[in-house]
């Protein structure tokens, strides 16, 4: 290993993201049913954005796996940045969640 401390950090982040993929199908099905159940929400745009974010969740997790390509090429800053790429998705989802709660 070129940088064991960074490698352990990347393994930790990827393990956490991978573990969150296990309950993802159940959560996706529940959110689709809740999205379909709403007759007419007060904010249909936020509902649509939340549904799209839930559907694209695995893309963020899989994109974070690119960190290993940067790690092996010796670009530690890029490896850290791509490992944390998932956090942008999480931030967007939390913003939509907070907006939908504060507007209802």
CSV table of N, CA, C and O in Angstrom, one decimal:
chain,number,residue,atom,x,y,z
A,1,UNK,N,0.8,-1.2,0.0
A,1,UNK,CA,0.0,0.0,0.0
A,1,UNK,C,0.9,1.2,0.0
A,1,UNK,O,1.9,1.3,0.7
A,2,UNK,N,0.5,2.2,-0.8
A,2,UNK,CA,1.3,3.4,-0.9
A,2,UNK,C,1.1,4.3,0.3
A,2,UNK,O,2.0,4.9,0.8
A,3,UNK,N,-0.2,4.4,0.7
A,3,UNK,CA,-0.5,5.3,1.9
A,3,UNK,C,-1.6,4.5,2.7
A,3,UNK,O,-2.7,4.6,2.4
A,4,UNK,N,-1.1,3.7,3.7
A,4,UNK,CA,-2.0,2.9,4.4
A,4,UNK,C,-3.2,3.6,5.1
A,4,UNK,O,-4.3,3.1,5.2
A,5,UNK,N,-2.9,4.8,5.6
A,5,UNK,CA,-3.9,5.6,6.3
A,5,UNK,C,-5.0,6.0,5.4
A,5,UNK,O,-6.2,5.8,5.7
A,6,UNK,N,-4.6,6.4,4.2
A,6,UNK,CA,-5.6,6.8,3.2
A,6,UNK,C,-6.4,5.5,2.7
A,6,UNK,O,-7.6,5.6,2.5
A,7,UNK,N,-5.7,4.4,2.5
A,7,UNK,CA,-6.4,3.2,2.1
A,7,UNK,C,-7.4,2.7,3.1
A,7,UNK,O,-8.5,2.4,2.7
A,8,UNK,N,-7.1,2.8,4.4
A,8,UNK,CA,-8.1,2.4,5.4
A,8,UNK,C,-9.3,3.3,5.4
A,8,UNK,O,-10.4,2.9,5.6
A,9,UNK,N,-9.0,4.6,5.2
A,9,UNK,CA,-10.1,5.6,5.2
A,9,UNK,C,-11.0,5.3,4.0
A,9,UNK,O,-12.2,5.3,4.1
A,10,UNK,N,-10.4,5.0,2.8
A,10,UNK,CA,-11.2,4.7,1.6
A,10,UNK,C,-12.0,3.4,1.8
A,10,UNK,O,-13.1,3.3,1.4
A,11,UNK,N,-11.4,2.4,2.4
A,11,UNK,CA,-12.1,1.1,2.7
A,11,UNK,C,-13.2,1.4,3.6
A,11,UNK,O,-14.3,0.9,3.4
A,12,UNK,N,-13.0,2.2,4.6
A,12,UNK,CA,-14.1,2.5,5.6
A,12,UNK,C,-15.3,3.2,4.9
A,12,UNK,O,-16.4,2.8,5.0
A,13,UNK,N,-15.0,4.2,4.1
A,13,UNK,CA,-16.1,4.9,3.4
A,13,UNK,C,-16.8,4.0,2.4
A,13,UNK,O,-18.0,4.0,2.3
A,14,UNK,N,-16.1,3.2,1.6
A,14,UNK,CA,-16.7,2.3,0.7
A,14,UNK,C,-17.5,1.2,1.3
A,14,UNK,O,-18.5,0.8,0.8
A,15,UNK,N,-17.0,0.8,2.5
A,15,UNK,CA,-17.8,-0.2,3.3
A,15,UNK,C,-19.1,0.3,3.8
A,15,UNK,O,-20.1,-0.3,3.7
A,16,UNK,N,-19.1,1.6,4.3
A,16,UNK,CA,-20.3,2.2,4.8
A,16,UNK,C,-21.3,2.4,3.6
A,16,UNK,O,-22.5,2.1,3.7
A,17,UNK,N,-20.8,2.9,2.5
A,17,UNK,CA,-21.6,3.1,1.3
A,17,UNK,C,-22.2,1.7,0.8
A,17,UNK,O,-23.3,1.6,0.4
A,18,UNK,N,-21.3,0.7,0.8
A,18,UNK,CA,-21.8,-0.6,0.4
A,18,UNK,C,-22.9,-1.2,1.3
A,18,UNK,O,-23.8,-1.8,0.8
A,19,UNK,N,-22.7,-1.0,2.6
A,19,UNK,CA,-23.7,-1.5,3.5
A,19,UNK,C,-25.0,-0.8,3.3
A,19,UNK,O,-26.1,-1.4,3.5
A,20,UNK,N,-25.0,0.5,3.0
A,20,UNK,CA,-26.2,1.2,2.8
A,20,UNK,C,-27.0,0.7,1.5
A,20,UNK,O,-28.2,1.0,1.3
A,21,UNK,N,-26.3,0.0,0.6
A,21,UNK,CA,-26.9,-0.5,-0.6
A,21,UNK,C,-27.8,-1.7,-0.3
A,21,UNK,O,-28.7,-2.0,-1.0
A,22,UNK,N,-27.6,-2.4,0.9
A,22,UNK,CA,-28.4,-3.6,1.2
A,22,UNK,C,-29.8,-3.2,1.4
A,22,UNK,O,-30.7,-3.9,0.8
A,23,UNK,N,-30.2,-2.2,2.2
A,23,UNK,CA,-31.6,-1.9,2.4
A,23,UNK,C,-32.2,-1.0,1.3
A,23,UNK,O,-33.4,-0.7,1.3
A,24,UNK,N,-31.3,-0.6,0.4
A,24,UNK,CA,-31.8,0.3,-0.7
A,24,UNK,C,-33.0,-0.2,-1.5
A,24,UNK,O,-33.9,0.6,-1.7
A,25,UNK,N,-33.1,-1.4,-1.9
A,25,UNK,CA,-34.3,-1.8,-2.7
A,25,UNK,C,-35.6,-1.7,-1.9
A,25,UNK,O,-36.6,-1.2,-2.4
A,26,UNK,N,-35.5,-2.0,-0.6
A,26,UNK,CA,-36.7,-1.9,0.2
A,26,UNK,C,-37.1,-0.4,0.4
A,26,UNK,O,-38.3,0.0,0.2
A,27,UNK,N,-36.2,0.4,0.6
A,27,UNK,CA,-36.4,1.9,0.8
A,27,UNK,C,-36.9,2.5,-0.5
A,27,UNK,O,-37.8,3.3,-0.5
A,28,UNK,N,-36.4,2.0,-1.6
A,28,UNK,CA,-36.8,2.5,-2.9
A,28,UNK,C,-38.3,2.1,-3.2
A,28,UNK,O,-39.1,3.0,-3.6
A,29,UNK,N,-38.6,0.9,-2.9
A,29,UNK,CA,-40.0,0.5,-3.1
A,29,UNK,C,-41.0,1.2,-2.2
A,29,UNK,O,-42.0,1.7,-2.7
A,30,UNK,N,-40.6,1.5,-1.0
A,30,UNK,CA,-41.4,2.2,-0.1
A,30,UNK,C,-41.6,3.7,-0.5
A,30,UNK,O,-42.7,4.2,-0.5
A,31,UNK,N,-40.5,4.3,-1.0
A,31,UNK,CA,-40.6,5.6,-1.5
A,31,UNK,C,-41.4,5.8,-2.8
A,31,UNK,O,-42.1,6.7,-3.0
A,32,UNK,N,-41.3,4.8,-3.6
A,32,UNK,CA,-42.1,4.8,-4.8
A,32,UNK,C,-43.6,4.6,-4.5
A,32,UNK,O,-44.5,5.4,-5.1
A,33,UNK,N,-43.9,3.8,-3.6
A,33,UNK,CA,-45.3,3.6,-3.1
A,33,UNK,C,-45.8,4.9,-2.5
A,33,UNK,O,-47.0,5.4,-2.7
A,34,UNK,N,-45.0,5.6,-1.7
A,34,UNK,CA,-45.4,6.8,-1.0
A,34,UNK,C,-45.6,7.9,-2.1
A,34,UNK,O,-46.5,8.7,-2.0
A,35,UNK,N,-44.7,7.9,-3.1
A,35,UNK,CA,-44.8,8.9,-4.1
A,35,UNK,C,-46.0,8.7,-5.0
A,35,UNK,O,-46.7,9.7,-5.3
A,36,UNK,N,-46.4,7.5,-5.2
A,36,UNK,CA,-47.6,7.2,-6.0
A,36,UNK,C,-48.9,7.4,-5.2
A,36,UNK,O,-49.9,7.7,-5.8
A,37,UNK,N,-48.8,7.2,-3.9
A,37,UNK,CA,-49.9,7.4,-3.1
A,37,UNK,C,-50.4,8.8,-2.9
A,37,UNK,O,-51.6,9.1,-2.8
A,38,UNK,N,-49.5,9.7,-3.0
A,38,UNK,CA,-49.8,11.2,-2.9
A,38,UNK,C,-50.7,11.6,-4.0
A,38,UNK,O,-50.4,11.4,-5.2
A,39,UNK,N,-51.9,12.1,-3.7
A,39,UNK,CA,-52.8,12.4,-4.7
A,39,UNK,C,-52.4,13.7,-5.4
A,39,UNK,O,-52.3,13.7,-6.6
A,40,UNK,N,-52.2,14.7,-4.7
A,40,UNK,CA,-51.6,15.9,-5.2
A,40,UNK,C,-50.9,16.7,-4.1
A,40,UNK,O,-51.5,17.3,-3.3
A,41,UNK,N,-49.6,16.5,-4.1
A,41,UNK,CA,-48.8,17.2,-3.1
A,41,UNK,C,-48.8,18.7,-3.2
A,41,UNK,O,-49.1,19.2,-4.3
A,42,UNK,N,-48.5,19.4,-2.2
A,42,UNK,CA,-48.5,20.8,-2.2
A,42,UNK,C,-47.3,21.3,-3.1
A,42,UNK,O,-47.3,22.4,-3.6
A,43,UNK,N,-46.2,20.5,-3.1
A,43,UNK,CA,-45.0,20.8,-3.9
A,43,UNK,C,-44.6,19.7,-4.8
A,43,UNK,O,-43.7,18.9,-4.4
A,44,UNK,N,-45.3,19.5,-5.9
A,44,UNK,CA,-45.0,18.4,-6.8
A,44,UNK,C,-43.5,18.3,-7.3
A,44,UNK,O,-42.9,17.3,-7.5
A,45,UNK,N,-42.9,19.5,-7.4
A,45,UNK,CA,-41.5,19.6,-7.9
A,45,UNK,C,-40.6,18.9,-6.9
A,45,UNK,O,-39.7,18.2,-7.3
A,46,UNK,N,-40.8,19.3,-5.6
A,46,UNK,CA,-39.9,18.7,-4.6
A,46,UNK,C,-40.2,17.2,-4.5
A,46,UNK,O,-39.2,16.4,-4.2
A,47,UNK,N,-41.4,16.8,-4.7
A,47,UNK,CA,-41.7,15.3,-4.6
A,47,UNK,C,-41.0,14.6,-5.8
A,47,UNK,O,-40.4,13.5,-5.6
A,48,UNK,N,-41.0,15.2,-6.9
A,48,UNK,CA,-40.3,14.6,-8.1
A,48,UNK,C,-38.8,14.6,-7.9
A,48,UNK,O,-38.1,13.6,-8.2
A,49,UNK,N,-38.2,15.7,-7.4
A,49,UNK,CA,-36.8,15.7,-7.1
A,49,UNK,C,-36.4,14.7,-6.1
A,49,UNK,O,-35.4,14.0,-6.3
A,50,UNK,N,-37.2,14.5,-5.0
A,50,UNK,CA,-36.9,13.5,-4.0
A,50,UNK,C,-37.0,12.1,-4.7
A,50,UNK,O,-36.1,11.2,-4.4
A,51,UNK,N,-37.9,11.9,-5.5
A,51,UNK,CA,-38.0,10.5,-6.2
A,51,UNK,C,-36.8,10.3,-7.1
A,51,UNK,O,-36.3,9.2,-7.1
A,52,UNK,N,-36.4,11.3,-7.8
A,52,UNK,CA,-35.3,11.1,-8.7
A,52,UNK,C,-34.0,10.9,-7.9
A,52,UNK,O,-33.2,10.1,-8.3
A,53,UNK,N,-33.8,11.6,-6.8
A,53,UNK,CA,-32.7,11.4,-5.9
A,53,UNK,C,-32.7,10.0,-5.4
A,53,UNK,O,-31.6,9.4,-5.3
A,54,UNK,N,-33.8,9.5,-5.0
A,54,UNK,CA,-33.9,8.1,-4.5
A,54,UNK,C,-33.5,7.1,-5.5
A,54,UNK,O,-32.9,6.1,-5.3
A,55,UNK,N,-33.9,7.4,-6.8
A,55,UNK,CA,-33.7,6.4,-7.9
A,55,UNK,C,-32.2,6.5,-8.3
A,55,UNK,O,-31.7,5.5,-8.7
A,56,UNK,N,-31.5,7.6,-8.1
A,56,UNK,CA,-30.1,7.7,-8.5
A,56,UNK,C,-29.1,7.4,-7.4
A,56,UNK,O,-27.9,7.6,-7.6
A,57,UNK,N,-29.6,7.0,-6.3
A,57,UNK,CA,-28.7,6.7,-5.1
A,57,UNK,C,-27.6,5.8,-5.5
A,57,UNK,O,-26.4,6.1,-5.1
A,58,UNK,N,-27.8,4.6,-6.1
A,58,UNK,CA,-26.6,3.8,-6.4
A,58,UNK,C,-25.6,4.4,-7.3
A,58,UNK,O,-24.4,4.0,-7.3
A,59,UNK,N,-25.9,5.4,-8.1
A,59,UNK,CA,-24.9,6.0,-9.0
A,59,UNK,C,-23.9,6.7,-8.1
A,59,UNK,O,-22.7,6.6,-8.4
A,60,UNK,N,-24.3,7.4,-7.1
A,60,UNK,CA,-23.3,8.0,-6.2
A,60,UNK,C,-22.4,7.1,-5.5
A,60,UNK,O,-21.2,7.3,-5.3
A,61,UNK,N,-23.0,5.9,-5.1
A,61,UNK,CA,-22.2,4.9,-4.4
A,61,UNK,C,-21.2,4.3,-5.3
A,61,UNK,O,-20.0,4.1,-5.0
A,62,UNK,N,-21.6,4.0,-6.5
A,62,UNK,CA,-20.7,3.4,-7.5
A,62,UNK,C,-19.7,4.4,-8.0
A,62,UNK,O,-18.5,4.0,-8.3
A,63,UNK,N,-20.0,5.6,-8.1
A,63,UNK,CA,-19.1,6.7,-8.5
A,63,UNK,C,-18.0,6.8,-7.4
A,63,UNK,O,-16.8,7.1,-7.8
A,64,UNK,N,-18.3,6.6,-6.2
A,64,UNK,CA,-17.3,6.7,-5.1
A,64,UNK,C,-16.3,5.6,-5.2
A,64,UNK,O,-15.2,5.7,-4.6
A,65,UNK,N,-16.6,4.5,-5.9
A,65,UNK,CA,-15.6,3.4,-6.1
A,65,UNK,C,-14.5,3.8,-7.0
A,65,UNK,O,-13.4,3.1,-7.0
A,66,UNK,N,-14.6,4.9,-7.7
A,66,UNK,CA,-13.6,5.4,-8.6
A,66,UNK,C,-12.3,5.9,-7.8
A,66,UNK,O,-11.3,6.1,-8.4
A,67,UNK,N,-12.5,6.0,-6.5
A,67,UNK,CA,-11.4,6.5,-5.7
A,67,UNK,C,-10.2,5.6,-5.8
A,67,UNK,O,-9.1,6.0,-5.7
A,68,UNK,N,-10.5,4.3,-6.0
A,68,UNK,CA,-9.3,3.4,-6.1
A,68,UNK,C,-8.5,3.5,-7.3
A,68,UNK,O,-7.3,3.3,-7.2
A,69,UNK,N,-9.1,4.0,-8.4
A,69,UNK,CA,-8.2,4.3,-9.6
A,69,UNK,C,-7.3,5.4,-9.3
A,69,UNK,O,-6.1,5.4,-9.7
A,70,UNK,N,-7.8,6.4,-8.6
A,70,UNK,CA,-6.9,7.6,-8.2
A,70,UNK,C,-5.9,7.2,-7.2
A,70,UNK,O,-4.8,7.7,-7.2
A,71,UNK,N,-6.3,6.3,-6.3
A,71,UNK,CA,-5.4,5.9,-5.2
A,71,UNK,C,-4.2,5.2,-5.8
A,71,UNK,O,-3.1,5.4,-5.4
A,72,UNK,N,-4.5,4.3,-6.7
A,72,UNK,CA,-3.4,3.5,-7.3
A,72,UNK,C,-2.5,4.3,-8.3
A,72,UNK,O,-1.4,3.9,-8.5
A,73,UNK,N,-3.0,5.4,-8.8
A,73,UNK,CA,-2.2,6.3,-9.6
A,73,UNK,C,-1.5,7.3,-8.8
A,73,UNK,O,-0.7,8.1,-9.4
A,74,UNK,N,-1.7,7.3,-7.5
A,74,UNK,CA,-0.9,8.2,-6.6
A,74,UNK,C,-1.5,9.6,-6.4
A,74,UNK,O,-0.9,10.4,-5.8
A,75,UNK,N,-2.7,9.8,-6.8
A,75,UNK,CA,-3.4,11.0,-6.6
A,75,UNK,C,-4.3,11.0,-5.4
A,75,UNK,O,-5.5,10.7,-5.5
A,76,UNK,N,-3.7,11.2,-4.2
A,76,UNK,CA,-4.5,11.0,-3.0
A,76,UNK,C,-5.6,12.1,-2.8
A,76,UNK,O,-6.6,11.7,-2.2
A,77,UNK,N,-5.4,13.3,-3.2
A,77,UNK,CA,-6.5,14.3,-3.1
A,77,UNK,C,-7.7,13.9,-3.9
A,77,UNK,O,-8.8,14.1,-3.5
A,78,UNK,N,-7.4,13.5,-5.1
A,78,UNK,CA,-8.5,13.1,-6.0
A,78,UNK,C,-9.2,11.8,-5.5
A,78,UNK,O,-10.4,11.7,-5.6
A,79,UNK,N,-8.4,10.9,-4.9
A,79,UNK,CA,-9.0,9.7,-4.3
A,79,UNK,C,-10.0,10.1,-3.2
A,79,UNK,O,-11.1,9.5,-3.0
A,80,UNK,N,-9.5,11.0,-2.3
A,80,UNK,CA,-10.4,11.4,-1.2
A,80,UNK,C,-11.6,12.1,-1.7
A,80,UNK,O,-12.7,11.9,-1.2
A,81,UNK,N,-11.5,13.0,-2.7
A,81,UNK,CA,-12.6,13.7,-3.3
A,81,UNK,C,-13.6,12.8,-3.9
A,81,UNK,O,-14.8,12.9,-3.7
A,82,UNK,N,-13.2,11.8,-4.7
A,82,UNK,CA,-14.1,10.9,-5.3
A,82,UNK,C,-14.8,9.9,-4.3
A,82,UNK,O,-15.9,9.5,-4.5
A,83,UNK,N,-14.0,9.6,-3.2
A,83,UNK,CA,-14.6,8.8,-2.2
A,83,UNK,C,-15.8,9.5,-1.5
A,83,UNK,O,-16.7,8.9,-1.0
A,84,UNK,N,-15.7,10.8,-1.4
A,84,UNK,CA,-16.7,11.6,-0.7
A,84,UNK,C,-17.7,12.2,-1.7
A,84,UNK,O,-18.5,13.0,-1.3
A,85,UNK,N,-17.7,11.8,-2.9
A,85,UNK,CA,-18.6,12.2,-3.9
A,85,UNK,C,-20.1,11.9,-3.5
A,85,UNK,O,-21.0,12.7,-3.8
A,86,UNK,N,-20.2,10.9,-2.8
A,86,UNK,CA,-21.5,10.5,-2.3
A,86,UNK,C,-22.1,11.5,-1.4
A,86,UNK,O,-23.4,11.7,-1.3
A,87,UNK,N,-21.3,12.2,-0.7
A,87,UNK,CA,-21.8,13.2,0.2
A,87,UNK,C,-22.6,14.4,-0.4
A,87,UNK,O,-23.4,15.0,0.2
A,88,UNK,N,-22.2,14.6,-1.7
A,88,UNK,CA,-23.0,15.6,-2.5
A,88,UNK,C,-24.5,15.2,-2.6
A,88,UNK,O,-25.4,15.9,-2.5
A,89,UNK,N,-24.6,13.9,-3.0
A,89,UNK,CA,-26.0,13.3,-3.1
A,89,UNK,C,-26.7,13.4,-1.8
A,89,UNK,O,-27.9,13.8,-1.7
A,90,UNK,N,-26.0,13.1,-0.7
A,90,UNK,CA,-26.6,13.1,0.6
A,90,UNK,C,-27.0,14.6,1.0
A,90,UNK,O,-28.1,14.8,1.5
A,91,UNK,N,-26.2,15.5,0.7
A,91,UNK,CA,-26.5,16.9,0.9
A,91,UNK,C,-27.7,17.4,0.1
A,91,UNK,O,-28.6,18.1,0.7
A,92,UNK,N,-27.8,17.0,-1.1
A,92,UNK,CA,-28.9,17.4,-2.0
A,92,UNK,C,-30.2,16.7,-1.4
A,92,UNK,O,-31.3,17.4,-1.4
A,93,UNK,N,-30.1,15.5,-1.0
A,93,UNK,CA,-31.3,14.8,-0.5
A,93,UNK,C,-31.8,15.5,0.8
A,93,UNK,O,-33.0,15.7,1.1
A,94,UNK,N,-30.8,15.8,1.7
A,94,UNK,CA,-31.2,16.5,3.0
A,94,UNK,C,-31.8,17.9,2.7
A,94,UNK,O,-32.7,18.3,3.4
A,95,UNK,N,-31.3,18.6,1.8
A,95,UNK,CA,-31.9,19.9,1.4
A,95,UNK,C,-33.3,19.8,1.0
A,95,UNK,O,-34.2,20.5,1.4
A,96,UNK,N,-33.6,18.8,0.1
A,96,UNK,CA,-34.9,18.6,-0.4
A,96,UNK,C,-35.8,18.1,0.7
A,96,UNK,O,-37.0,18.6,0.8
A,97,UNK,N,-35.3,17.3,1.6
A,97,UNK,CA,-36.1,16.8,2.7
A,97,UNK,C,-36.4,18.0,3.7
A,97,UNK,O,-37.6,18.1,4.1
A,98,UNK,N,-35.5,18.8,4.0
A,98,UNK,CA,-35.7,20.0,4.8
A,98,UNK,C,-36.7,21.0,4.2
A,98,UNK,O,-37.5,21.5,4.9
A,99,UNK,N,-36.5,21.2,2.9
A,99,UNK,CA,-37.4,22.1,2.2
A,99,UNK,C,-38.9,21.6,2.2
A,99,UNK,O,-39.8,22.3,2.4
A,100,UNK,N,-39.0,20.3,2.0
A,100,UNK,CA,-40.4,19.7,1.9
A,100,UNK,C,-41.0,19.8,3.3
A,100,UNK,O,-42.2,19.9,3.4
A,101,UNK,N,-40.2,19.6,4.4
A,101,UNK,CA,-40.8,19.6,5.7
A,101,UNK,C,-41.1,21.0,6.1
A,101,UNK,O,-42.1,21.2,6.8
A,102,UNK,N,-40.3,22.0,5.7
A,102,UNK,CA,-40.6,23.4,6.2
A,102,UNK,C,-41.7,24.0,5.3
A,102,UNK,O,-42.3,25.0,5.8
A,103,UNK,N,-42.0,23.5,4.2
A,103,UNK,CA,-43.0,24.1,3.3
A,103,UNK,C,-44.4,23.5,3.6
A,103,UNK,O,-45.4,24.1,3.2
A,104,UNK,N,-44.5,22.4,4.2
A,104,UNK,CA,-45.8,21.7,4.4
A,104,UNK,C,-46.4,22.2,5.7
A,104,UNK,O,-45.9,22.4,6.7
